Amino acid sequence: MNVSRPAVHPVEVPPVTEGAVHNAPRGRMKDVQGMPGTLGGLALRLLQFIFAAVSLCVMATTSDFPSVTAFRYLVASVGLQCLWSFSLAIVDAYALLVRRSLRNCTMVGLFIVGDAVTSTLTFSAACSSAGITVLIGNDLDKCGLNHCAQFESATAMAFISWNRLI
Amino acid sequence: MNVSRPAVHPVEVPPVTEGAVHNAPRGRMKDVQGMPGTLGGLALRLLQFIFAAVSLCVMATTSDFPSVTAFRYLVASVGLQCLWSFSLAIVDAYALLVRRSLRNCTMVGLFIVGDAVTSTLTFSAACSSAGITVLIGNDLDKCGLNHCAQFESATAMAFISWNRLI
């Protein structure tokens, strides 16, 4: 009986193949480091959070940033980036600890939308700050009166914390 | 002999299914207006070209734009956007006239890469110009000495000509 069974039901192979096809995306995405829920993704999120936090601190500690609208916008958007990156880093760490996959459509869609919003805000704020930093430093040569080094550092950190990886 | 053949080789079905799968994306993309090679796509490209050209003309006719780096960058990137949109409008018009599809992988990849480069340049230039326009107009209140209206119009046109549609 046991010997004949595999020969009598060779039809049972297709369901196994279908199951493999359904599992294929999950299996293919599993090896990509940097995705949500992997160690690489957690490291990237933490780096993004650190750069955004440094940019926020450097810009917020200059005395004259509230007088320029673009610098206020940079502080606001980099602060939002900090919150977002920190939240996702916590989610990634949780997923790693309980060994749970974050690769379902709802979660990935949420991450993509949130990343798109925060990265667009951070990029536009960094661009406008860069424009003003170059205006103060190169075009007007007024670095003696302003905190050019801090403005430039904060802008550079904001550019680094802007990424479009998911 | 002939009757038994189909029963012996039922395996021939899968290749037909694979062919249908390969043809599916082409059939699905055919009806989307705004894609390259459609009337909607041509209209969008022409609008993008017109807005970029107006932004370029308005900014280039102000006397003091060369003194600010961000405005020079805006002129350069909007000029590139003009050239790119005009080239693609010509390609779209040609494809419409000879009724040829532009929906193969090489063309779409080329359009995506070119659009990504020009739209990133235009967006960053528009952001930095907006930062400086707001600095001059709101923070320093020096609109009497500068061409604020022209700067604001050129920046707004650059923002409108920035799109990420393909």
mmCIF file of C-alpha atoms in Angstrom:
data_model
loop_
_atom_site.group_PDB
_atom_site.id
_atom_site.type_symbol
_atom_site.label_atom_id
_atom_site.label_comp_id
_atom_site.label_asym_id
_atom_site.label_seq_id
_atom_site.Cartn_x
_atom_site.Cartn_y
_atom_site.Cartn_z
ATOM 1 C CA MET A 1 0.000 0.000 0.000
ATOM 2 C CA ASN A 2 2.629 2.472 1.021
ATOM 3 C CA VAL A 3 4.731 1.812 -2.031
ATOM 4 C CA SER A 4 1.836 2.179 -4.481
ATOM 5 C CA ARG A 5 0.444 5.473 -3.105
ATOM 6 C CA PRO A 6 2.937 7.850 -4.679
ATOM 7 C CA ALA A 7 2.456 6.177 -8.059
ATOM 8 C CA VAL A 8 -1.356 6.243 -7.842
ATOM 9 C CA HIS A 9 -1.589 9.986 -6.975
ATOM 10 C CA PRO A 10 1.025 11.790 -8.985
ATOM 11 C CA VAL A 11 -1.625 14.526 -9.424
ATOM 12 C CA GLU A 12 -0.838 15.794 -5.953
ATOM 13 C CA VAL A 13 2.229 17.573 -7.306
ATOM 14 C CA PRO A 14 0.415 20.587 -8.907
ATOM 15 C CA PRO A 15 -1.090 21.928 -5.612
ATOM 16 C CA VAL A 16 2.418 21.936 -4.142
ATOM 17 C CA THR A 17 3.663 23.933 -7.162
ATOM 18 C CA GLU A 18 0.790 26.426 -6.797
ATOM 19 C CA GLY A 19 1.607 26.865 -3.157
ATOM 20 C CA ALA A 20 5.231 27.549 -4.105
ATOM 21 C CA VAL A 21 4.089 30.148 -6.658
ATOM 22 C CA HIS A 22 1.969 31.900 -4.023
ATOM 23 C CA ASN A 23 4.904 31.881 -1.629
ATOM 24 C CA ALA A 24 7.392 32.989 -4.282
ATOM 25 C CA PRO A 25 7.238 36.783 -3.691
ATOM 26 C CA ARG A 26 7.617 36.305 0.036
ATOM 27 C CA GLY A 27 10.567 33.958 -0.481
ATOM 28 C CA ARG A 28 12.183 36.244 -3.063
ATOM 29 C CA MET A 29 11.908 39.357 -0.913
ATOM 30 C CA LYS A 30 13.236 37.590 2.155
ATOM 31 C CA ASP A 31 16.882 37.930 1.200
ATOM 32 C CA VAL A 32 16.867 41.636 0.360
ATOM 33 C CA GLN A 33 18.620 43.443 3.184
ATOM 34 C CA GLY A 34 17.275 46.932 3.823
ATOM 35 C CA MET A 35 13.617 45.953 3.531
ATOM 36 C CA PRO A 36 11.334 46.631 6.521
ATOM 37 C CA GLY A 37 11.759 43.950 9.138
ATOM 38 C CA THR A 38 15.395 43.088 8.340
ATOM 39 C CA LEU A 39 18.583 44.010 10.170
ATOM 40 C CA GLY A 40 19.694 46.162 7.217
ATOM 41 C CA GLY A 41 16.367 48.002 7.223
ATOM 42 C CA LEU A 42 16.687 48.679 10.947
ATOM 43 C CA ALA A 43 20.247 49.994 10.459
ATOM 44 C CA LEU A 44 19.149 52.279 7.585
ATOM 45 C CA ARG A 45 16.223 53.608 9.641
ATOM 46 C CA LEU A 46 18.482 54.289 12.621
ATOM 47 C CA LEU A 47 21.004 56.100 10.380
ATOM 48 C CA GLN A 48 18.167 58.174 8.891
ATOM 49 C CA PHE A 49 16.914 59.005 12.377
ATOM 50 C CA ILE A 50 20.399 59.963 13.589
ATOM 51 C CA PHE A 51 21.116 62.258 10.631
ATOM 52 C CA ALA A 52 17.686 63.913 10.905
ATOM 53 C CA ALA A 53 18.129 64.391 14.647
ATOM 54 C CA VAL A 54 21.607 65.897 14.194
ATOM 55 C CA SER A 55 20.263 68.237 11.509
ATOM 56 C CA LEU A 56 17.400 69.255 13.794
ATOM 57 C CA CYS A 57 19.717 69.898 16.769
ATOM 58 C CA VAL A 58 22.301 71.842 14.741
ATOM 59 C CA MET A 59 19.674 74.056 13.118
ATOM 60 C CA ALA A 60 17.610 74.550 16.266
ATOM 61 C CA THR A 61 20.636 75.658 18.314
ATOM 62 C CA THR A 62 21.432 78.595 16.022
ATOM 63 C CA SER A 63 20.013 81.803 17.408
ATOM 64 C CA ASP A 64 18.748 83.317 14.169
ATOM 65 C CA PHE A 65 17.012 80.430 12.429
ATOM 66 C CA PRO A 66 13.469 81.670 13.280
ATOM 67 C CA SER A 67 14.045 84.812 11.219
ATOM 68 C CA VAL A 68 14.209 82.798 7.960
ATOM 69 C CA THR A 69 11.101 80.926 6.807
ATOM 70 C CA ALA A 70 13.077 78.215 4.977
ATOM 71 C CA PHE A 71 15.056 77.345 8.101
ATOM 72 C CA ARG A 72 11.846 77.108 10.158
ATOM 73 C CA TYR A 73 10.446 74.813 7.463
ATOM 74 C CA LEU A 74 13.632 72.716 7.615
ATOM 75 C CA VAL A 75 13.287 72.337 11.386
ATOM 76 C CA ALA A 76 9.649 71.299 11.048
ATOM 77 C CA SER A 77 10.175 68.791 8.252
ATOM 78 C CA VAL A 78 13.329 67.303 9.762
ATOM 79 C CA GLY A 79 11.460 66.954 13.056
ATOM 80 C CA LEU A 80 8.704 65.057 11.254
ATOM 81 C CA GLN A 81 11.367 62.903 9.566
ATOM 82 C CA CYS A 82 12.838 62.144 13.000
ATOM 83 C CA LEU A 83 9.485 61.011 14.369
ATOM 84 C CA TRP A 84 8.733 58.880 11.308
ATOM 85 C CA SER A 85 12.167 57.211 11.222
ATOM 86 C CA PHE A 86 12.092 56.552 14.960
ATOM 87 C CA SER A 87 8.622 54.997 14.755
ATOM 88 C CA LEU A 88 9.638 52.754 11.868
ATOM 89 C CA ALA A 89 12.876 51.797 13.634
ATOM 90 C CA ILE A 90 10.787 50.655 16.612
ATOM 91 C CA VAL A 91 8.472 48.690 14.298
ATOM 92 C CA ASP A 92 11.509 47.094 12.604
ATOM 93 C CA ALA A 93 13.097 46.180 15.924
ATOM 94 C CA TYR A 94 9.791 44.665 17.114
ATOM 95 C CA ALA A 95 9.469 42.662 13.894
ATOM 96 C CA LEU A 96 13.035 41.395 14.306
ATOM 97 C CA LEU A 97 12.514 40.475 17.959
ATOM 98 C CA VAL A 98 9.297 38.511 17.459
ATOM 99 C CA ARG A 99 10.530 37.253 14.033
ATOM 100 C CA ARG A 100 7.438 38.489 12.280
ATOM 101 C CA SER A 101 7.348 39.468 8.608
ATOM 102 C CA LEU A 102 6.282 43.035 7.725
ATOM 103 C CA ARG A 103 5.920 42.199 4.043
ATOM 104 C CA ASN A 104 2.167 42.323 3.568
ATOM 105 C CA CYS A 105 0.531 44.781 1.204
ATOM 106 C CA THR A 106 -1.028 47.052 3.850
ATOM 107 C CA MET A 107 2.200 47.552 5.778
ATOM 108 C CA VAL A 108 4.352 48.100 2.669
ATOM 109 C CA GLY A 109 1.770 50.545 1.268
ATOM 110 C CA LEU A 110 1.743 52.476 4.548
ATOM 111 C CA PHE A 111 5.549 52.612 4.584
ATOM 112 C CA ILE A 112 5.691 53.783 0.942
ATOM 113 C CA VAL A 113 3.124 56.561 1.485
ATOM 114 C CA GLY A 114 4.761 57.749 4.704
ATOM 115 C CA ASP A 115 8.237 57.636 3.189
ATOM 116 C CA ALA A 116 7.055 59.521 0.102
ATOM 117 C CA VAL A 117 5.502 62.291 2.213
ATOM 118 C CA THR A 118 8.399 62.719 4.641
ATOM 119 C CA SER A 119 11.099 62.412 1.976
ATOM 120 C CA THR A 120 9.413 65.010 -0.253
ATOM 121 C CA LEU A 121 9.096 67.408 2.687
ATOM 122 C CA THR A 122 12.709 66.859 3.790
ATOM 123 C CA PHE A 123 14.069 67.197 0.248
ATOM 124 C CA SER A 124 12.188 70.429 -0.461
ATOM 125 C CA ALA A 125 13.208 71.898 2.901
ATOM 126 C CA ALA A 126 16.846 70.915 2.333
ATOM 127 C CA CYS A 127 16.766 72.455 -1.154
ATOM 128 C CA SER A 128 15.365 75.767 0.043
ATOM 129 C CA SER A 129 17.832 75.870 2.949
ATOM 130 C CA ALA A 130 20.672 75.119 0.552
ATOM 131 C CA GLY A 131 19.541 77.975 -1.681
ATOM 132 C CA ILE A 132 19.596 80.410 1.232
ATOM 133 C CA THR A 133 22.884 79.048 2.605
ATOM 134 C CA VAL A 134 24.548 79.549 -0.779
ATOM 135 C CA LEU A 135 22.972 83.022 -1.030
ATOM 136 C CA ILE A 136 24.363 84.048 2.369
ATOM 137 C CA GLY A 137 27.761 82.387 1.968
ATOM 138 C CA ASN A 138 28.686 82.807 -1.694
ATOM 139 C CA ASP A 139 26.491 85.537 -3.208
ATOM 140 C CA LEU A 140 26.314 88.040 -0.341
ATOM 141 C CA ASP A 141 29.499 87.013 1.563
ATOM 142 C CA LYS A 142 27.852 87.575 4.931
ATOM 143 C CA CYS A 143 29.181 84.520 6.744
ATOM 144 C CA GLY A 144 30.758 86.776 9.351
ATOM 145 C CA LEU A 145 27.322 87.894 10.567
ATOM 146 C CA ASN A 146 25.565 84.509 10.276
ATOM 147 C CA HIS A 147 26.116 80.930 11.444
ATOM 148 C CA CYS A 148 27.074 79.666 7.993
ATOM 149 C CA ALA A 149 28.800 76.510 9.263
ATOM 150 C CA GLN A 150 25.746 75.438 11.253
ATOM 151 C CA PHE A 151 23.363 76.194 8.389
ATOM 152 C CA GLU A 152 25.519 74.218 5.970
ATOM 153 C CA SER A 153 25.890 71.265 8.340
ATOM 154 C CA ALA A 154 22.153 71.128 9.035
ATOM 155 C CA THR A 155 21.365 71.281 5.316
ATOM 156 C CA ALA A 156 23.882 68.540 4.505
ATOM 157 C CA MET A 157 22.485 66.287 7.245
ATOM 158 C CA ALA A 158 18.956 66.890 5.955
ATOM 159 C CA PHE A 159 20.088 65.866 2.464
ATOM 160 C CA ILE A 160 21.671 62.698 3.864
ATOM 161 C CA SER A 161 18.564 61.800 5.861
ATOM 162 C CA TRP A 162 16.472 62.187 2.698
ATOM 163 C CA ASN A 163 16.258 58.799 1.069
ATOM 164 C CA ARG A 164 13.680 57.060 -1.029
ATOM 165 C CA LEU A 165 14.494 53.509 -0.052
ATOM 166 C CA ILE A 166 11.810 51.398 1.479
ATOM 167 C CA MET B 1 -1.900 7.365 -33.774
ATOM 168 C CA ASN B 2 -3.476 10.811 -34.206
ATOM 169 C CA VAL B 3 -6.140 10.234 -31.585
ATOM 170 C CA SER B 4 -3.654 9.083 -28.977
ATOM 171 C CA ARG B 5 -1.217 11.992 -29.404
ATOM 172 C CA PRO B 6 -3.217 14.674 -27.511
ATOM 173 C CA ALA B 7 -3.698 12.317 -24.592
ATOM 174 C CA VAL B 8 0.006 11.492 -24.506
ATOM 175 C CA HIS B 9 1.120 15.156 -24.479
ATOM 176 C CA PRO B 10 -1.280 17.181 -22.299
ATOM 177 C CA VAL B 11 1.815 19.024 -21.119
ATOM 178 C CA GLU B 12 1.584 21.341 -24.141
ATOM 179 C CA VAL B 13 -1.011 23.554 -22.392
ATOM 180 C CA PRO B 14 1.382 25.477 -20.068
ATOM 181 C CA PRO B 15 3.373 27.230 -22.892
ATOM 182 C CA VAL B 16 0.115 28.783 -24.204
ATOM 183 C CA THR B 17 -0.672 30.170 -20.730
ATOM 184 C CA GLU B 18 2.844 31.594 -20.449
ATOM 185 C CA GLY B 19 2.421 33.382 -23.784
ATOM 186 C CA ALA B 20 -0.829 34.968 -22.568
ATOM 187 C CA VAL B 21 0.910 36.153 -19.401
ATOM 188 C CA HIS B 22 3.673 37.787 -21.449
ATOM 189 C CA ASN B 23 1.139 39.628 -23.619
ATOM 190 C CA ALA B 24 -1.016 40.832 -20.707
ATOM 191 C CA PRO B 25 0.857 44.066 -19.783
ATOM 192 C CA ARG B 26 0.828 45.302 -23.381
ATOM 193 C CA GLY B 27 -2.949 44.887 -23.640
ATOM 194 C CA ARG B 28 -3.559 46.484 -20.232
ATOM 195 C CA MET B 29 -1.491 49.621 -20.922
ATOM 196 C CA LYS B 30 -3.151 50.378 -24.259
ATOM 197 C CA ASP B 31 -6.123 52.379 -22.933
ATOM 198 C CA VAL B 32 -4.365 54.692 -20.459
ATOM 199 C CA GLN B 33 -4.479 58.284 -21.718
ATOM 200 C CA GLY B 34 -1.409 60.317 -20.776
ATOM 201 C CA MET B 35 1.036 57.550 -21.613
ATOM 202 C CA PRO B 36 3.746 58.266 -24.223
ATOM 203 C CA GLY B 37 2.320 58.005 -27.707
ATOM 204 C CA THR B 38 -1.247 59.030 -26.806
ATOM 205 C CA LEU B 39 -3.076 62.322 -27.365
ATOM 206 C CA GLY B 40 -3.252 62.917 -23.606
ATOM 207 C CA GLY B 41 0.485 62.326 -23.283
ATOM 208 C CA LEU B 42 1.190 64.817 -26.055
ATOM 209 C CA ALA B 43 -1.062 67.425 -24.387
ATOM 210 C CA LEU B 44 0.661 66.916 -21.001
ATOM 211 C CA ARG B 45 4.106 67.216 -22.605
ATOM 212 C CA LEU B 46 3.118 70.409 -24.421
ATOM 213 C CA LEU B 47 1.713 71.908 -21.202
ATOM 214 C CA GLN B 48 4.929 70.987 -19.378
ATOM 215 C CA PHE B 49 6.989 72.575 -22.144
ATOM 216 C CA ILE B 50 4.871 75.754 -22.130
ATOM 217 C CA PHE B 51 5.085 76.227 -18.356
ATOM 218 C CA ALA B 52 8.843 75.549 -18.331
ATOM 219 C CA ALA B 53 9.361 77.982 -21.223
ATOM 220 C CA VAL B 54 7.301 80.700 -19.506
ATOM 221 C CA SER B 55 9.272 80.171 -16.273
ATOM 222 C CA LEU B 56 12.555 80.403 -18.206
ATOM 223 C CA CYS B 57 11.501 83.587 -20.032
ATOM 224 C CA VAL B 58 10.150 85.323 -16.909
ATOM 225 C CA MET B 59 13.262 84.514 -14.876
ATOM 226 C CA ALA B 60 15.732 85.275 -17.669
ATOM 227 C CA THR B 61 14.212 88.704 -18.360
ATOM 228 C CA THR B 62 14.850 89.959 -14.810
ATOM 229 C CA SER B 63 18.022 92.028 -14.651
ATOM 230 C CA ASP B 64 19.381 90.696 -11.342
ATOM 231 C CA PHE B 65 18.887 86.931 -11.561
ATOM 232 C CA PRO B 66 22.597 86.218 -12.286
ATOM 233 C CA SER B 67 23.554 87.598 -8.876
ATOM 234 C CA VAL B 68 21.760 84.739 -7.067
ATOM 235 C CA THR B 69 23.054 81.176 -7.528
ATOM 236 C CA ALA B 70 19.637 79.572 -6.974
ATOM 237 C CA PHE B 71 18.051 81.661 -9.735
ATOM 238 C CA ARG B 72 20.852 80.745 -12.157
ATOM 239 C CA TYR B 73 20.277 77.085 -11.227
ATOM 240 C CA LEU B 74 16.537 77.534 -11.856
ATOM 241 C CA VAL B 75 17.218 78.974 -15.311
ATOM 242 C CA ALA B 76 19.555 76.086 -16.164
ATOM 243 C CA SER B 77 17.271 73.312 -14.932
ATOM 244 C CA VAL B 78 14.105 74.827 -16.418
ATOM 245 C CA GLY B 79 15.974 75.203 -19.708
ATOM 246 C CA LEU B 80 16.857 71.512 -19.595
ATOM 247 C CA GLN B 81 13.229 70.702 -18.756
ATOM 248 C CA CYS B 82 12.160 72.737 -21.817
ATOM 249 C CA LEU B 83 14.474 70.800 -24.114
ATOM 250 C CA TRP B 84 13.411 67.431 -22.679
ATOM 251 C CA SER B 85 9.665 68.177 -22.847
ATOM 252 C CA PHE B 86 9.950 69.558 -26.370
ATOM 253 C CA SER B 87 11.886 66.489 -27.558
ATOM 254 C CA LEU B 88 9.347 64.122 -26.026
ATOM 255 C CA ALA B 89 6.456 66.156 -27.457
ATOM 256 C CA ILE B 90 7.990 65.711 -30.921
ATOM 257 C CA VAL B 91 8.418 61.973 -30.307
ATOM 258 C CA ASP B 92 4.794 61.739 -29.114
ATOM 259 C CA ALA B 93 3.522 63.650 -32.150
ATOM 260 C CA TYR B 94 5.548 61.408 -34.479
ATOM 261 C CA ALA B 95 4.212 58.279 -32.768
ATOM 262 C CA LEU B 96 0.657 59.590 -33.131
ATOM 263 C CA LEU B 97 1.134 60.488 -36.807
ATOM 264 C CA VAL B 98 2.604 57.160 -37.857
ATOM 265 C CA ARG B 99 0.357 55.284 -35.371
ATOM 266 C CA ARG B 100 3.295 53.551 -33.770
ATOM 267 C CA SER B 101 3.328 52.335 -30.159
ATOM 268 C CA LEU B 102 6.035 53.663 -27.834
ATOM 269 C CA ARG B 103 5.269 51.072 -25.201
ATOM 270 C CA ASN B 104 8.334 48.870 -25.362
ATOM 271 C CA CYS B 105 10.654 48.426 -22.418
ATOM 272 C CA THR B 106 13.604 50.404 -23.827
ATOM 273 C CA MET B 107 11.553 53.504 -24.673
ATOM 274 C CA VAL B 108 9.604 53.505 -21.397
ATOM 275 C CA GLY B 109 12.845 53.013 -19.434
ATOM 276 C CA LEU B 110 14.461 55.922 -21.271
ATOM 277 C CA PHE B 111 11.431 58.142 -20.587
ATOM 278 C CA ILE B 112 11.387 57.184 -16.882
ATOM 279 C CA VAL B 113 15.108 57.896 -16.406
ATOM 280 C CA GLY B 114 14.958 61.205 -18.287
ATOM 281 C CA ASP B 115 11.808 62.294 -16.459
ATOM 282 C CA ALA B 116 13.322 61.355 -13.101
ATOM 283 C CA VAL B 117 16.477 63.402 -13.791
ATOM 284 C CA THR B 118 14.734 66.500 -15.164
ATOM 285 C CA SER B 119 11.935 66.469 -12.592
ATOM 286 C CA THR B 120 14.391 66.147 -9.688
ATOM 287 C CA LEU B 121 16.463 69.033 -11.057
ATOM 288 C CA THR B 122 13.391 71.216 -11.649
ATOM 289 C CA PHE B 123 11.898 70.443 -8.243
ATOM 290 C CA SER B 124 15.120 71.197 -6.351
ATOM 291 C CA ALA B 125 15.657 74.416 -8.325
ATOM 292 C CA ALA B 126 12.062 75.500 -7.708
ATOM 293 C CA CYS B 127 12.404 74.761 -3.982
ATOM 294 C CA SER B 128 15.601 76.776 -3.604
ATOM 295 C CA SER B 129 14.132 79.656 -5.618
ATOM 296 C CA ALA B 130 10.998 79.550 -3.475
ATOM 297 C CA GLY B 131 13.142 79.725 -0.344
ATOM 298 C CA ILE B 132 14.942 82.820 -1.613
ATOM 299 C CA THR B 133 11.743 84.430 -2.909
ATOM 300 C CA VAL B 134 10.110 84.009 0.507
ATOM 301 C CA LEU B 135 13.284 85.320 2.176
ATOM 302 C CA ILE B 136 13.282 88.462 0.025
ATOM 303 C CA GLY B 137 9.533 89.065 0.097
ATOM 304 C CA ASN B 138 8.412 88.039 3.600
ATOM 305 C CA ASP B 139 11.473 87.874 5.861
ATOM 306 C CA LEU B 140 13.483 90.881 4.631
ATOM 307 C CA ASP B 141 10.638 92.907 3.037
ATOM 308 C CA LYS B 142 12.838 94.028 0.160
ATOM 309 C CA CYS B 143 10.357 93.637 -2.662
ATOM 310 C CA GLY B 144 10.753 97.304 -3.528
ATOM 311 C CA LEU B 145 14.372 96.743 -4.562
ATOM 312 C CA ASN B 146 13.858 93.364 -6.286
ATOM 313 C CA HIS B 147 11.600 91.873 -8.942
ATOM 314 C CA CYS B 148 9.542 89.833 -6.489
ATOM 315 C CA ALA B 149 6.587 89.344 -8.839
ATOM 316 C CA GLN B 150 8.795 87.920 -11.578
ATOM 317 C CA PHE B 151 10.686 85.656 -9.162
ATOM 318 C CA GLU B 152 7.429 84.334 -7.708
ATOM 319 C CA SER B 153 5.875 83.756 -11.144
ATOM 320 C CA ALA B 154 8.948 81.934 -12.430
ATOM 321 C CA THR B 155 9.067 79.736 -9.317
ATOM 322 C CA ALA B 156 5.353 78.922 -9.562
ATOM 323 C CA MET B 157 5.680 78.020 -13.256
ATOM 324 C CA ALA B 158 8.668 75.800 -12.451
ATOM 325 C CA PHE B 159 6.608 74.002 -9.787
ATOM 326 C CA ILE B 160 3.773 73.482 -12.274
ATOM 327 C CA SER B 161 6.134 72.146 -14.955
ATOM 328 C CA TRP B 162 7.516 69.641 -12.437
ATOM 329 C CA ASN B 163 5.525 66.459 -12.729
ATOM 330 C CA ARG B 164 6.343 62.838 -12.259
ATOM 331 C CA LEU B 165 3.848 61.399 -14.704
ATOM 332 C CA ILE B 166 5.146 59.246 -17.512
#
